[in-house]
Amino acid sequence: MMKLHIASDHAGYELKEIIKQRFADRCEWVDHGTFSSDSVDYPDYAHPLAEAVASEVDGCGILICGTGNGMAITANKHAGIRAALCWSHDIAALARQHNNANVLVMPARFIDADTAADLVDTFLSTPFEGGRHERRVQKINLR
Ligand code: RB5
């Protein structure tokens, strides 16, 4: 079982629950909320998830909001977080292969549940390619 952090705002709540259920046999979820469809502010969920992922060696997580942008922008404020907004199979694969993304961000209002499940599966099963991409990923860090 792989330990995985997950969080959403109200726009991503339903998809978060679907993803948790679909991957229940593969993932041990640490759910940082939200826990209903009541309106909330995405940074209140992105920050705790980013802190949790950044505090672990090889931590990884999933963030979901309406467009994905609020979650991605917020999570990427944290050192060590590489949060990638993904909406297609190839973008999710490349986020792992080239960017060594450690947070998958999904736009709940623009993808269906099957696409989201494919993005999660791709994110979990695609390794970082390293090589020239390692140098580039290292250069992301602020000096
Ligand atoms: C909420 O309405 C929406 O703004 C939020 O889910 C997200 O899309 C923000 O980036």
mmCIF file of N, CA and C and ligand atoms in Angstrom:
data_model
loop_
_atom_site.group_PDB
_atom_site.id
_atom_site.type_symbol
_atom_site.label_atom_id
_atom_site.label_comp_id
_atom_site.label_asym_id
_atom_site.label_seq_id
_atom_site.Cartn_x
_atom_site.Cartn_y
_atom_site.Cartn_z
ATOM 1 N N MET A 1 0.845 -1.204 0.000
ATOM 2 C CA MET A 1 0.000 0.000 0.000
ATOM 3 C C MET A 1 0.871 1.243 0.000
ATOM 4 N N MET A 2 0.538 2.151 -0.847
ATOM 5 C CA MET A 2 1.302 3.387 -0.962
ATOM 6 C C MET A 2 0.600 4.487 -0.168
ATOM 7 N N LYS A 3 1.367 5.189 0.673
ATOM 8 C CA LYS A 3 0.776 6.296 1.438
ATOM 9 C C LYS A 3 0.674 7.519 0.547
ATOM 10 N N LEU A 4 -0.506 8.083 0.481
ATOM 11 C CA LEU A 4 -0.736 9.211 -0.416
ATOM 12 C C LEU A 4 -1.593 10.267 0.274
ATOM 13 N N HIS A 5 -1.124 11.512 0.205
ATOM 14 C CA HIS A 5 -1.899 12.625 0.752
ATOM 15 C C HIS A 5 -2.898 13.095 -0.298
ATOM 16 N N ILE A 6 -4.065 13.533 0.157
ATOM 17 C CA ILE A 6 -5.076 14.039 -0.777
ATOM 18 C C ILE A 6 -5.847 15.173 -0.118
ATOM 19 N N ALA A 7 -6.219 16.168 -0.902
ATOM 20 C CA ALA A 7 -7.045 17.267 -0.392
ATOM 21 C C ALA A 7 -7.775 17.914 -1.558
ATOM 22 N N SER A 8 -8.879 18.556 -1.232
ATOM 23 C CA SER A 8 -9.654 19.279 -2.251
ATOM 24 C C SER A 8 -10.358 20.452 -1.583
ATOM 25 N N ASP A 9 -10.910 21.331 -2.428
ATOM 26 C CA ASP A 9 -11.896 22.286 -1.910
ATOM 27 C C ASP A 9 -13.278 21.710 -2.229
ATOM 28 N N HIS A 10 -14.327 22.532 -2.080
ATOM 29 C CA HIS A 10 -15.686 22.040 -2.323
ATOM 30 C C HIS A 10 -15.879 21.583 -3.772
ATOM 31 N N ALA A 11 -15.229 22.283 -4.718
ATOM 32 C CA ALA A 11 -15.394 21.934 -6.133
ATOM 33 C C ALA A 11 -14.793 20.561 -6.452
ATOM 34 N N GLY A 12 -13.813 20.161 -5.655
ATOM 35 C CA GLY A 12 -13.157 18.880 -5.903
ATOM 36 C C GLY A 12 -13.583 17.780 -4.954
ATOM 37 N N TYR A 13 -14.467 18.115 -4.032
ATOM 38 C CA TYR A 13 -14.826 17.151 -2.980
ATOM 39 C C TYR A 13 -15.362 15.821 -3.541
ATOM 40 N N GLU A 14 -16.318 15.928 -4.447
ATOM 41 C CA GLU A 14 -16.934 14.703 -4.983
ATOM 42 C C GLU A 14 -15.891 13.825 -5.695
ATOM 43 N N LEU A 15 -15.054 14.447 -6.494
ATOM 44 C CA LEU A 15 -14.019 13.685 -7.212
ATOM 45 C C LEU A 15 -13.005 13.095 -6.237
ATOM 46 N N LYS A 16 -12.691 13.837 -5.192
ATOM 47 C CA LYS A 16 -11.762 13.311 -4.168
ATOM 48 C C LYS A 16 -12.316 12.003 -3.582
ATOM 49 N N GLU A 17 -13.597 11.986 -3.282
ATOM 50 C CA GLU A 17 -14.189 10.785 -2.687
ATOM 51 C C GLU A 17 -14.182 9.623 -3.684
ATOM 52 N N ILE A 18 -14.450 9.926 -4.945
ATOM 53 C CA ILE A 18 -14.434 8.884 -5.979
ATOM 54 C C ILE A 18 -13.030 8.293 -6.115
ATOM 55 N N ILE A 19 -12.030 9.157 -6.159
ATOM 56 C CA ILE A 19 -10.644 8.692 -6.322
ATOM 57 C C ILE A 19 -10.213 7.854 -5.112
ATOM 58 N N LYS A 20 -10.566 8.293 -3.923
ATOM 59 C CA LYS A 20 -10.212 7.516 -2.718
ATOM 60 C C LYS A 20 -10.791 6.109 -2.803
ATOM 61 N N GLN A 21 -12.047 6.047 -3.237
ATOM 62 C CA GLN A 21 -12.729 4.754 -3.332
ATOM 63 C C GLN A 21 -12.091 3.868 -4.417
ATOM 64 N N ARG A 22 -11.865 4.456 -5.585
ATOM 65 C CA ARG A 22 -11.340 3.658 -6.712
ATOM 66 C C ARG A 22 -9.942 3.106 -6.444
ATOM 67 N N PHE A 23 -9.166 3.808 -5.611
ATOM 68 C CA PHE A 23 -7.791 3.376 -5.357
ATOM 69 C C PHE A 23 -7.618 2.847 -3.930
ATOM 70 N N ALA A 24 -8.723 2.455 -3.317
ATOM 71 C CA ALA A 24 -8.678 2.004 -1.921
ATOM 72 C C ALA A 24 -7.784 0.780 -1.736
ATOM 73 N N ASP A 25 -7.675 -0.058 -2.768
ATOM 74 C CA ASP A 25 -6.862 -1.272 -2.636
ATOM 75 C C ASP A 25 -5.379 -1.000 -2.891
ATOM 76 N N ARG A 26 -5.054 0.166 -3.401
ATOM 77 C CA ARG A 26 -3.659 0.488 -3.738
ATOM 78 C C ARG A 26 -3.053 1.540 -2.838
ATOM 79 N N CYS A 27 -3.904 2.395 -2.262
ATOM 80 C CA CYS A 27 -3.405 3.573 -1.547
ATOM 81 C C CYS A 27 -3.928 3.641 -0.119
ATOM 82 N N GLU A 28 -3.012 4.015 0.745
ATOM 83 C CA GLU A 28 -3.404 4.359 2.116
ATOM 84 C C GLU A 28 -3.526 5.879 2.139
ATOM 85 N N TRP A 29 -4.771 6.360 2.177
ATOM 86 C CA TRP A 29 -5.018 7.798 2.014
ATOM 87 C C TRP A 29 -4.846 8.568 3.318
ATOM 88 N N VAL A 30 -4.193 9.702 3.243
ATOM 89 C CA VAL A 30 -4.210 10.679 4.335
ATOM 90 C C VAL A 30 -5.013 11.852 3.794
ATOM 91 N N ASP A 31 -6.241 11.974 4.272
ATOM 92 C CA ASP A 31 -7.183 12.952 3.725
ATOM 93 C C ASP A 31 -7.135 14.245 4.544
ATOM 94 N N HIS A 32 -6.706 15.331 3.887
ATOM 95 C CA HIS A 32 -6.591 16.629 4.559
ATOM 96 C C HIS A 32 -7.842 17.487 4.358
ATOM 97 N N GLY A 33 -8.951 16.881 3.896
ATOM 98 C CA GLY A 33 -10.183 17.612 3.678
ATOM 99 C C GLY A 33 -10.264 18.199 2.274
ATOM 100 N N THR A 34 -11.268 18.894 1.976
ATOM 101 C CA THR A 34 -12.417 19.208 2.762
ATOM 102 C C THR A 34 -13.323 17.970 2.869
ATOM 103 N N PHE A 35 -14.273 18.036 3.779
ATOM 104 C CA PHE A 35 -15.063 16.841 4.045
ATOM 105 C C PHE A 35 -16.541 17.003 3.699
ATOM 106 N N SER A 36 -16.862 18.033 2.894
ATOM 107 C CA SER A 36 -18.234 18.191 2.402
ATOM 108 C C SER A 36 -18.196 19.109 1.191
ATOM 109 N N SER A 37 -19.340 19.332 0.587
ATOM 110 C CA SER A 37 -19.411 20.224 -0.576
ATOM 111 C C SER A 37 -19.667 21.677 -0.179
ATOM 112 N N ASP A 38 -19.609 21.984 1.109
ATOM 113 C CA ASP A 38 -19.769 23.374 1.561
ATOM 114 C C ASP A 38 -18.585 24.213 1.084
ATOM 115 N N SER A 39 -18.864 25.429 0.706
ATOM 116 C CA SER A 39 -17.838 26.304 0.139
ATOM 117 C C SER A 39 -16.703 26.593 1.129
ATOM 118 N N VAL A 40 -15.480 26.423 0.636
ATOM 119 C CA VAL A 40 -14.275 26.658 1.453
ATOM 120 C C VAL A 40 -13.236 27.374 0.573
ATOM 121 N N ASP A 41 -12.107 27.722 1.168
ATOM 122 C CA ASP A 41 -11.031 28.410 0.446
ATOM 123 C C ASP A 41 -9.891 27.433 0.178
ATOM 124 N N TYR A 42 -9.552 27.251 -1.097
ATOM 125 C CA TYR A 42 -8.568 26.221 -1.463
ATOM 126 C C TYR A 42 -7.211 26.329 -0.747
ATOM 127 N N PRO A 43 -6.690 27.533 -0.430
ATOM 128 C CA PRO A 43 -5.377 27.553 0.248
ATOM 129 C C PRO A 43 -5.397 26.860 1.612
ATOM 130 N N ASP A 44 -6.568 26.851 2.256
ATOM 131 C CA ASP A 44 -6.657 26.213 3.579
ATOM 132 C C ASP A 44 -6.442 24.703 3.486
ATOM 133 N N TYR A 45 -6.517 24.159 2.286
ATOM 134 C CA TYR A 45 -6.321 22.716 2.080
ATOM 135 C C TYR A 45 -5.015 22.424 1.351
ATOM 136 N N ALA A 46 -4.638 23.330 0.470
ATOM 137 C CA ALA A 46 -3.382 23.131 -0.274
ATOM 138 C C ALA A 46 -2.169 23.265 0.645
ATOM 139 N N HIS A 47 -2.185 24.241 1.550
ATOM 140 C CA HIS A 47 -1.012 24.433 2.421
ATOM 141 C C HIS A 47 -0.732 23.222 3.324
ATOM 142 N N PRO A 48 -1.723 22.706 4.047
ATOM 143 C CA PRO A 48 -1.443 21.529 4.895
ATOM 144 C C PRO A 48 -0.959 20.322 4.090
ATOM 145 N N LEU A 49 -1.552 20.112 2.913
ATOM 146 C CA LEU A 49 -1.100 18.977 2.100
ATOM 147 C C LEU A 49 0.342 19.177 1.655
ATOM 148 N N ALA A 50 0.661 20.384 1.209
ATOM 149 C CA ALA A 50 2.025 20.651 0.734
ATOM 150 C C ALA A 50 3.034 20.481 1.871
ATOM 151 N N GLU A 51 2.681 20.952 3.054
ATOM 152 C CA GLU A 51 3.578 20.787 4.205
ATOM 153 C C GLU A 51 3.799 19.309 4.510
ATOM 154 N N ALA A 52 2.744 18.530 4.457
ATOM 155 C CA ALA A 52 2.852 17.094 4.752
ATOM 156 C C ALA A 52 3.718 16.393 3.708
ATOM 157 N N VAL A 53 3.491 16.685 2.439
ATOM 158 C CA VAL A 53 4.271 16.037 1.375
ATOM 159 C C VAL A 53 5.741 16.448 1.472
ATOM 160 N N ALA A 54 5.981 17.745 1.690
ATOM 161 C CA ALA A 54 7.366 18.248 1.741
ATOM 162 C C ALA A 54 8.123 17.693 2.947
ATOM 163 N N SER A 55 7.416 17.325 3.985
ATOM 164 C CA SER A 55 8.082 16.845 5.210
ATOM 165 C C SER A 55 8.507 15.377 5.106
ATOM 166 N N GLU A 56 8.050 14.692 4.069
ATOM 167 C CA GLU A 56 8.372 13.267 3.924
ATOM 168 C C GLU A 56 9.428 13.043 2.845
ATOM 169 N N VAL A 57 10.220 12.000 3.007
ATOM 170 C CA VAL A 57 11.127 11.582 1.937
ATOM 171 C C VAL A 57 10.265 10.866 0.892
ATOM 172 N N ASP A 58 10.327 11.338 -0.341
ATOM 173 C CA ASP A 58 9.505 10.765 -1.417
ATOM 174 C C ASP A 58 8.008 10.845 -1.141
ATOM 175 N N GLY A 59 7.592 11.886 -0.397
ATOM 176 C CA GLY A 59 6.159 12.080 -0.171
ATOM 177 C C GLY A 59 5.476 12.423 -1.478
ATOM 178 N N CYS A 60 4.195 12.074 -1.573
ATOM 179 C CA CYS A 60 3.457 12.549 -2.742
ATOM 180 C C CYS A 60 1.982 12.705 -2.425
ATOM 181 N N GLY A 61 1.313 13.482 -3.258
ATOM 182 C CA GLY A 61 -0.075 13.808 -2.949
ATOM 183 C C GLY A 61 -0.877 14.220 -4.166
ATOM 184 N N ILE A 62 -2.159 14.405 -3.899
ATOM 185 C CA ILE A 62 -3.115 14.796 -4.938
ATOM 186 C C ILE A 62 -3.936 15.966 -4.426
ATOM 187 N N LEU A 63 -4.093 17.002 -5.264
ATOM 188 C CA LEU A 63 -4.923 18.157 -4.933
ATOM 189 C C LEU A 63 -5.977 18.332 -6.022
ATOM 190 N N ILE A 64 -7.179 18.664 -5.607
ATOM 191 C CA ILE A 64 -8.265 18.832 -6.578
ATOM 192 C C ILE A 64 -9.058 20.097 -6.234
ATOM 193 N N CYS A 65 -9.238 20.962 -7.227
ATOM 194 C CA CYS A 65 -10.195 22.062 -7.081
ATOM 195 C C CYS A 65 -10.908 22.224 -8.418
ATOM 196 N N GLY A 66 -11.620 23.317 -8.614
ATOM 197 C CA GLY A 66 -12.408 23.465 -9.835
ATOM 198 C C GLY A 66 -11.551 23.463 -11.082
ATOM 199 N N THR A 67 -10.590 24.373 -11.143
ATOM 200 C CA THR A 67 -9.689 24.460 -12.303
ATOM 201 C C THR A 67 -8.356 23.775 -12.061
ATOM 202 N N GLY A 68 -8.008 23.563 -10.811
ATOM 203 C CA GLY A 68 -6.689 23.053 -10.441
ATOM 204 C C GLY A 68 -5.680 24.164 -10.209
ATOM 205 N N ASN A 69 -5.955 25.331 -10.760
ATOM 206 C CA ASN A 69 -4.954 26.395 -10.674
ATOM 207 C C ASN A 69 -4.729 26.917 -9.258
ATOM 208 N N GLY A 70 -5.797 27.122 -8.516
ATOM 209 C CA GLY A 70 -5.636 27.639 -7.147
ATOM 210 C C GLY A 70 -4.791 26.701 -6.302
ATOM 211 N N MET A 71 -5.069 25.418 -6.421
ATOM 212 C CA MET A 71 -4.303 24.416 -5.664
ATOM 213 C C MET A 71 -2.840 24.377 -6.117
ATOM 214 N N ALA A 72 -2.614 24.399 -7.427
ATOM 215 C CA ALA A 72 -1.240 24.310 -7.950
ATOM 216 C C ALA A 72 -0.438 25.551 -7.553
ATOM 217 N N ILE A 73 -1.027 26.715 -7.717
ATOM 218 C CA ILE A 73 -0.322 27.964 -7.394
ATOM 219 C C ILE A 73 0.061 27.979 -5.918
ATOM 220 N N THR A 74 -0.871 27.557 -5.074
ATOM 221 C CA THR A 74 -0.615 27.571 -3.629
ATOM 222 C C THR A 74 0.430 26.532 -3.242
ATOM 223 N N ALA A 75 0.268 25.318 -3.709
ATOM 224 C CA ALA A 75 1.193 24.243 -3.315
ATOM 225 C C ALA A 75 2.617 24.552 -3.759
ATOM 226 N N ASN A 76 2.749 25.178 -4.926
ATOM 227 C CA ASN A 76 4.089 25.453 -5.454
ATOM 228 C C ASN A 76 4.818 26.584 -4.728
ATOM 229 N N LYS A 77 4.163 27.214 -3.765
ATOM 230 C CA LYS A 77 4.851 28.175 -2.893
ATOM 231 C C LYS A 77 5.788 27.455 -1.917
ATOM 232 N N HIS A 78 5.576 26.147 -1.730
ATOM 233 C CA HIS A 78 6.337 25.388 -0.729
ATOM 234 C C HIS A 78 7.603 24.793 -1.345
ATOM 235 N N ALA A 79 8.721 25.006 -0.652
ATOM 236 C CA ALA A 79 9.987 24.433 -1.112
ATOM 237 C C ALA A 79 9.853 22.919 -1.189
ATOM 238 N N GLY A 80 10.349 22.351 -2.272
ATOM 239 C CA GLY A 80 10.324 20.895 -2.406
ATOM 240 C C GLY A 80 9.056 20.362 -3.037
ATOM 241 N N ILE A 81 8.076 21.227 -3.240
ATOM 242 C CA ILE A 81 6.842 20.777 -3.887
ATOM 243 C C ILE A 81 6.899 21.067 -5.378
ATOM 244 N N ARG A 82 6.602 20.042 -6.163
ATOM 245 C CA ARG A 82 6.466 20.196 -7.608
ATOM 246 C C ARG A 82 5.053 19.717 -7.963
ATOM 247 N N ALA A 83 4.129 20.672 -7.930
ATOM 248 C CA ALA A 83 2.725 20.351 -8.160
ATOM 249 C C ALA A 83 2.390 20.599 -9.622
ATOM 250 N N ALA A 84 1.889 19.575 -10.304
ATOM 251 C CA ALA A 84 1.627 19.660 -11.743
ATOM 252 C C ALA A 84 0.135 19.558 -12.027
ATOM 253 N N LEU A 85 -0.380 20.571 -12.691
ATOM 254 C CA LEU A 85 -1.786 20.568 -13.110
ATOM 255 C C LEU A 85 -1.920 19.687 -14.354
ATOM 256 N N CYS A 86 -2.691 18.617 -14.227
ATOM 257 C CA CYS A 86 -2.789 17.615 -15.304
ATOM 258 C C CYS A 86 -4.232 17.372 -15.698
ATOM 259 N N TRP A 87 -4.463 17.244 -16.998
ATOM 260 C CA TRP A 87 -5.809 16.980 -17.502
ATOM 261 C C TRP A 87 -5.800 15.933 -18.604
ATOM 262 N N SER A 88 -4.645 15.424 -18.971
ATOM 263 C CA SER A 88 -4.600 14.353 -19.969
ATOM 264 C C SER A 88 -3.557 13.312 -19.549
ATOM 265 N N HIS A 89 -3.706 12.120 -20.104
ATOM 266 C CA HIS A 89 -2.803 11.011 -19.794
ATOM 267 C C HIS A 89 -1.343 11.406 -20.025
ATOM 268 N N ASP A 90 -1.076 11.977 -21.198
ATOM 269 C CA ASP A 90 0.317 12.287 -21.549
ATOM 270 C C ASP A 90 0.900 13.383 -20.660
ATOM 271 N N ILE A 91 0.077 14.351 -20.298
ATOM 272 C CA ILE A 91 0.588 15.419 -19.424
ATOM 273 C C ILE A 91 0.927 14.850 -18.050
ATOM 274 N N ALA A 92 0.097 13.936 -17.552
ATOM 275 C CA ALA A 92 0.396 13.305 -16.262
ATOM 276 C C ALA A 92 1.675 12.464 -16.349
ATOM 277 N N ALA A 93 1.825 11.729 -17.438
ATOM 278 C CA ALA A 93 3.030 10.903 -17.603
ATOM 279 C C ALA A 93 4.268 11.791 -17.672
ATOM 280 N N LEU A 94 4.187 12.860 -18.434
ATOM 281 C CA LEU A 94 5.345 13.751 -18.585
ATOM 282 C C LEU A 94 5.652 14.522 -17.300
ATOM 283 N N ALA A 95 4.617 14.787 -16.516
ATOM 284 C CA ALA A 95 4.841 15.468 -15.227
ATOM 285 C C ALA A 95 5.721 14.616 -14.317
ATOM 286 N N ARG A 96 5.587 13.304 -14.444
ATOM 287 C CA ARG A 96 6.448 12.394 -13.684
ATOM 288 C C ARG A 96 7.797 12.216 -14.393
ATOM 289 N N GLN A 97 7.774 11.900 -15.674
ATOM 290 C CA GLN A 97 9.003 11.575 -16.419
ATOM 291 C C GLN A 97 9.983 12.746 -16.454
ATOM 292 N N HIS A 98 9.475 13.932 -16.716
ATOM 293 C CA HIS A 98 10.351 15.086 -16.919
ATOM 294 C C HIS A 98 10.465 15.995 -15.699
ATOM 295 N N ASN A 99 9.375 16.145 -14.943
ATOM 296 C CA ASN A 99 9.353 17.136 -13.856
ATOM 297 C C ASN A 99 9.454 16.520 -12.468
ATOM 298 N N ASN A 100 9.434 15.207 -12.394
ATOM 299 C CA ASN A 100 9.446 14.520 -11.098
ATOM 300 C C ASN A 100 8.397 15.128 -10.166
ATOM 301 N N ALA A 101 7.217 15.389 -10.712
ATOM 302 C CA ALA A 101 6.141 15.993 -9.928
ATOM 303 C C ALA A 101 5.832 15.121 -8.717
ATOM 304 N N ASN A 102 5.654 15.773 -7.574
ATOM 305 C CA ASN A 102 5.279 15.010 -6.374
ATOM 306 C C ASN A 102 3.858 15.322 -5.902
ATOM 307 N N VAL A 103 3.199 16.236 -6.584
ATOM 308 C CA VAL A 103 1.774 16.480 -6.323
ATOM 309 C C VAL A 103 1.048 16.540 -7.669
ATOM 310 N N LEU A 104 0.048 15.696 -7.812
ATOM 311 C CA LEU A 104 -0.830 15.712 -8.988
ATOM 312 C C LEU A 104 -1.999 16.635 -8.679
ATOM 313 N N VAL A 105 -2.199 17.630 -9.532
ATOM 314 C CA VAL A 105 -3.327 18.552 -9.344
ATOM 315 C C VAL A 105 -4.327 18.330 -10.475
ATOM 316 N N MET A 106 -5.592 18.176 -10.108
ATOM 317 C CA MET A 106 -6.616 17.893 -11.123
ATOM 318 C C MET A 106 -7.747 18.924 -11.082
ATOM 319 N N PRO A 107 -8.251 19.286 -12.272
ATOM 320 C CA PRO A 107 -9.339 20.264 -12.393
ATOM 321 C C PRO A 107 -10.700 19.574 -12.437
ATOM 322 N N ALA A 108 -11.352 19.463 -11.296
ATOM 323 C CA ALA A 108 -12.569 18.646 -11.195
ATOM 324 C C ALA A 108 -13.673 19.085 -12.153
ATOM 325 N N ARG A 109 -13.725 20.389 -12.451
ATOM 326 C CA ARG A 109 -14.826 20.882 -13.291
ATOM 327 C C ARG A 109 -14.565 20.682 -14.784
ATOM 328 N N PHE A 110 -13.398 20.127 -15.124
ATOM 329 C CA PHE A 110 -13.048 20.005 -16.538
ATOM 330 C C PHE A 110 -12.651 18.598 -16.968
ATOM 331 N N ILE A 111 -12.711 17.629 -16.052
ATOM 332 C CA ILE A 111 -12.408 16.242 -16.425
ATOM 333 C C ILE A 111 -13.464 15.331 -15.796
ATOM 334 N N ASP A 112 -13.681 14.156 -16.417
ATOM 335 C CA ASP A 112 -14.624 13.217 -15.805
ATOM 336 C C ASP A 112 -13.873 12.240 -14.886
ATOM 337 N N ALA A 113 -14.628 11.433 -14.173
ATOM 338 C CA ALA A 113 -14.032 10.553 -13.157
ATOM 339 C C ALA A 113 -13.089 9.521 -13.776
ATOM 340 N N ASP A 114 -13.434 9.010 -14.964
ATOM 341 C CA ASP A 114 -12.560 8.016 -15.600
ATOM 342 C C ASP A 114 -11.228 8.635 -16.006
ATOM 343 N N THR A 115 -11.280 9.851 -16.518
ATOM 344 C CA THR A 115 -10.033 10.553 -16.862
ATOM 345 C C THR A 115 -9.215 10.780 -15.599
ATOM 346 N N ALA A 116 -9.872 11.222 -14.540
ATOM 347 C CA ALA A 116 -9.161 11.473 -13.282
ATOM 348 C C ALA A 116 -8.494 10.194 -12.775
ATOM 349 N N ALA A 117 -9.209 9.079 -12.849
ATOM 350 C CA ALA A 117 -8.640 7.802 -12.388
ATOM 351 C C ALA A 117 -7.425 7.426 -13.236
ATOM 352 N N ASP A 118 -7.503 7.682 -14.534
ATOM 353 C CA ASP A 118 -6.356 7.397 -15.409
ATOM 354 C C ASP A 118 -5.173 8.310 -15.041
ATOM 355 N N LEU A 119 -5.447 9.564 -14.730
ATOM 356 C CA LEU A 119 -4.365 10.483 -14.349
ATOM 357 C C LEU A 119 -3.682 9.998 -13.072
ATOM 358 N N VAL A 120 -4.492 9.554 -12.111
ATOM 359 C CA VAL A 120 -3.918 9.065 -10.846
ATOM 360 C C VAL A 120 -3.092 7.811 -11.101
ATOM 361 N N ASP A 121 -3.652 6.881 -11.867
ATOM 362 C CA ASP A 121 -2.937 5.641 -12.177
ATOM 363 C C ASP A 121 -1.614 5.952 -12.885
ATOM 364 N N THR A 122 -1.661 6.859 -13.838
ATOM 365 C CA THR A 122 -0.456 7.242 -14.596
ATOM 366 C C THR A 122 0.567 7.894 -13.682
ATOM 367 N N PHE A 123 0.085 8.788 -12.833
ATOM 368 C CA PHE A 123 0.961 9.495 -11.895
ATOM 369 C C PHE A 123 1.663 8.506 -10.955
ATOM 370 N N LEU A 124 0.921 7.520 -10.495
ATOM 371 C CA LEU A 124 1.482 6.561 -9.530
ATOM 372 C C LEU A 124 2.433 5.559 -10.178
ATOM 373 N N SER A 125 2.233 5.283 -11.449
ATOM 374 C CA SER A 125 3.004 4.195 -12.057
ATOM 375 C C SER A 125 4.125 4.659 -12.991
ATOM 376 N N THR A 126 4.271 5.966 -13.179
ATOM 377 C CA THR A 126 5.291 6.458 -14.111
ATOM 378 C C THR A 126 6.517 6.961 -13.357
ATOM 379 N N PRO A 127 7.687 6.396 -13.633
ATOM 380 C CA PRO A 127 8.896 6.845 -12.934
ATOM 381 C C PRO A 127 9.498 8.119 -13.536
ATOM 382 N N PHE A 128 10.274 8.810 -12.728
ATOM 383 C CA PHE A 128 11.062 9.965 -13.182
ATOM 384 C C PHE A 128 12.180 9.446 -14.072
ATOM 385 N N GLU A 129 12.428 10.115 -15.200
ATOM 386 C CA GLU A 129 13.453 9.651 -16.133
ATOM 387 C C GLU A 129 14.868 10.020 -15.701
ATOM 388 N N GLY A 130 14.996 11.052 -14.860
ATOM 389 C CA GLY A 130 16.338 11.468 -14.440
ATOM 390 C C GLY A 130 17.133 12.026 -15.605
ATOM 391 N N GLY A 131 18.452 11.760 -15.619
ATOM 392 C CA GLY A 131 19.298 12.241 -16.710
ATOM 393 C C GLY A 131 19.259 13.756 -16.816
ATOM 394 N N ARG A 132 19.052 14.264 -18.028
ATOM 395 C CA ARG A 132 19.038 15.726 -18.220
ATOM 396 C C ARG A 132 17.915 16.392 -17.430
ATOM 397 N N HIS A 133 16.854 15.620 -17.141
ATOM 398 C CA HIS A 133 15.732 16.196 -16.388
ATOM 399 C C HIS A 133 16.093 16.411 -14.923
ATOM 400 N N GLU A 134 17.009 15.605 -14.411
ATOM 401 C CA GLU A 134 17.463 15.780 -13.026
ATOM 402 C C GLU A 134 18.085 17.169 -12.860
ATOM 403 N N ARG A 135 18.944 17.540 -13.801
ATOM 404 C CA ARG A 135 19.603 18.852 -13.749
ATOM 405 C C ARG A 135 18.553 19.967 -13.776
ATOM 406 N N ARG A 136 17.570 19.825 -14.618
ATOM 407 C CA ARG A 136 16.535 20.857 -14.750
ATOM 408 C C ARG A 136 15.687 20.957 -13.493
ATOM 409 N N VAL A 137 15.337 19.804 -12.939
ATOM 410 C CA VAL A 137 14.526 19.809 -11.714
ATOM 411 C C VAL A 137 15.312 20.454 -10.571
ATOM 412 N N GLN A 138 16.619 20.177 -10.516
ATOM 413 C CA GLN A 138 17.452 20.809 -9.482
ATOM 414 C C GLN A 138 17.445 22.332 -9.620
ATOM 415 N N LYS A 139 17.409 22.804 -10.857
ATOM 416 C CA LYS A 139 17.438 24.257 -11.110
ATOM 417 C C LYS A 139 16.129 24.961 -10.726
ATOM 418 N N ILE A 140 15.083 24.183 -10.444
ATOM 419 C CA ILE A 140 13.815 24.799 -10.033
ATOM 420 C C ILE A 140 13.988 25.482 -8.683
ATOM 421 N N ASN A 141 14.791 24.870 -7.818
ATOM 422 C CA ASN A 141 14.939 25.397 -6.457
ATOM 423 C C ASN A 141 15.524 26.810 -6.472
ATOM 424 N N LEU A 142 14.957 27.694 -5.664
ATOM 425 C CA LEU A 142 15.460 29.067 -5.572
ATOM 426 C C LEU A 142 16.837 29.072 -4.929
ATOM 427 N N ARG A 143 17.715 29.928 -5.473
ATOM 428 C CA ARG A 143 19.065 29.990 -4.905
ATOM 429 C C ARG A 143 19.219 31.194 -4.011
HETATM 430 C C1 RB5 B 1 -14.071 27.525 -6.519
HETATM 431 O O1 RB5 B 1 -15.226 28.084 -7.046
HETATM 432 C C2 RB5 B 1 -12.937 27.645 -7.504
HETATM 433 O O2 RB5 B 1 -12.547 28.965 -7.631
HETATM 434 C C3 RB5 B 1 -11.780 26.762 -7.081
HETATM 435 O O3 RB5 B 1 -12.208 25.450 -6.973
HETATM 436 C C4 RB5 B 1 -10.591 26.719 -8.024
HETATM 437 O O4 RB5 B 1 -10.999 26.523 -9.336
HETATM 438 C C5 RB5 B 1 -9.642 27.821 -7.884
HETATM 439 O O5 RB5 B 1 -8.586 27.865 -8.528
#
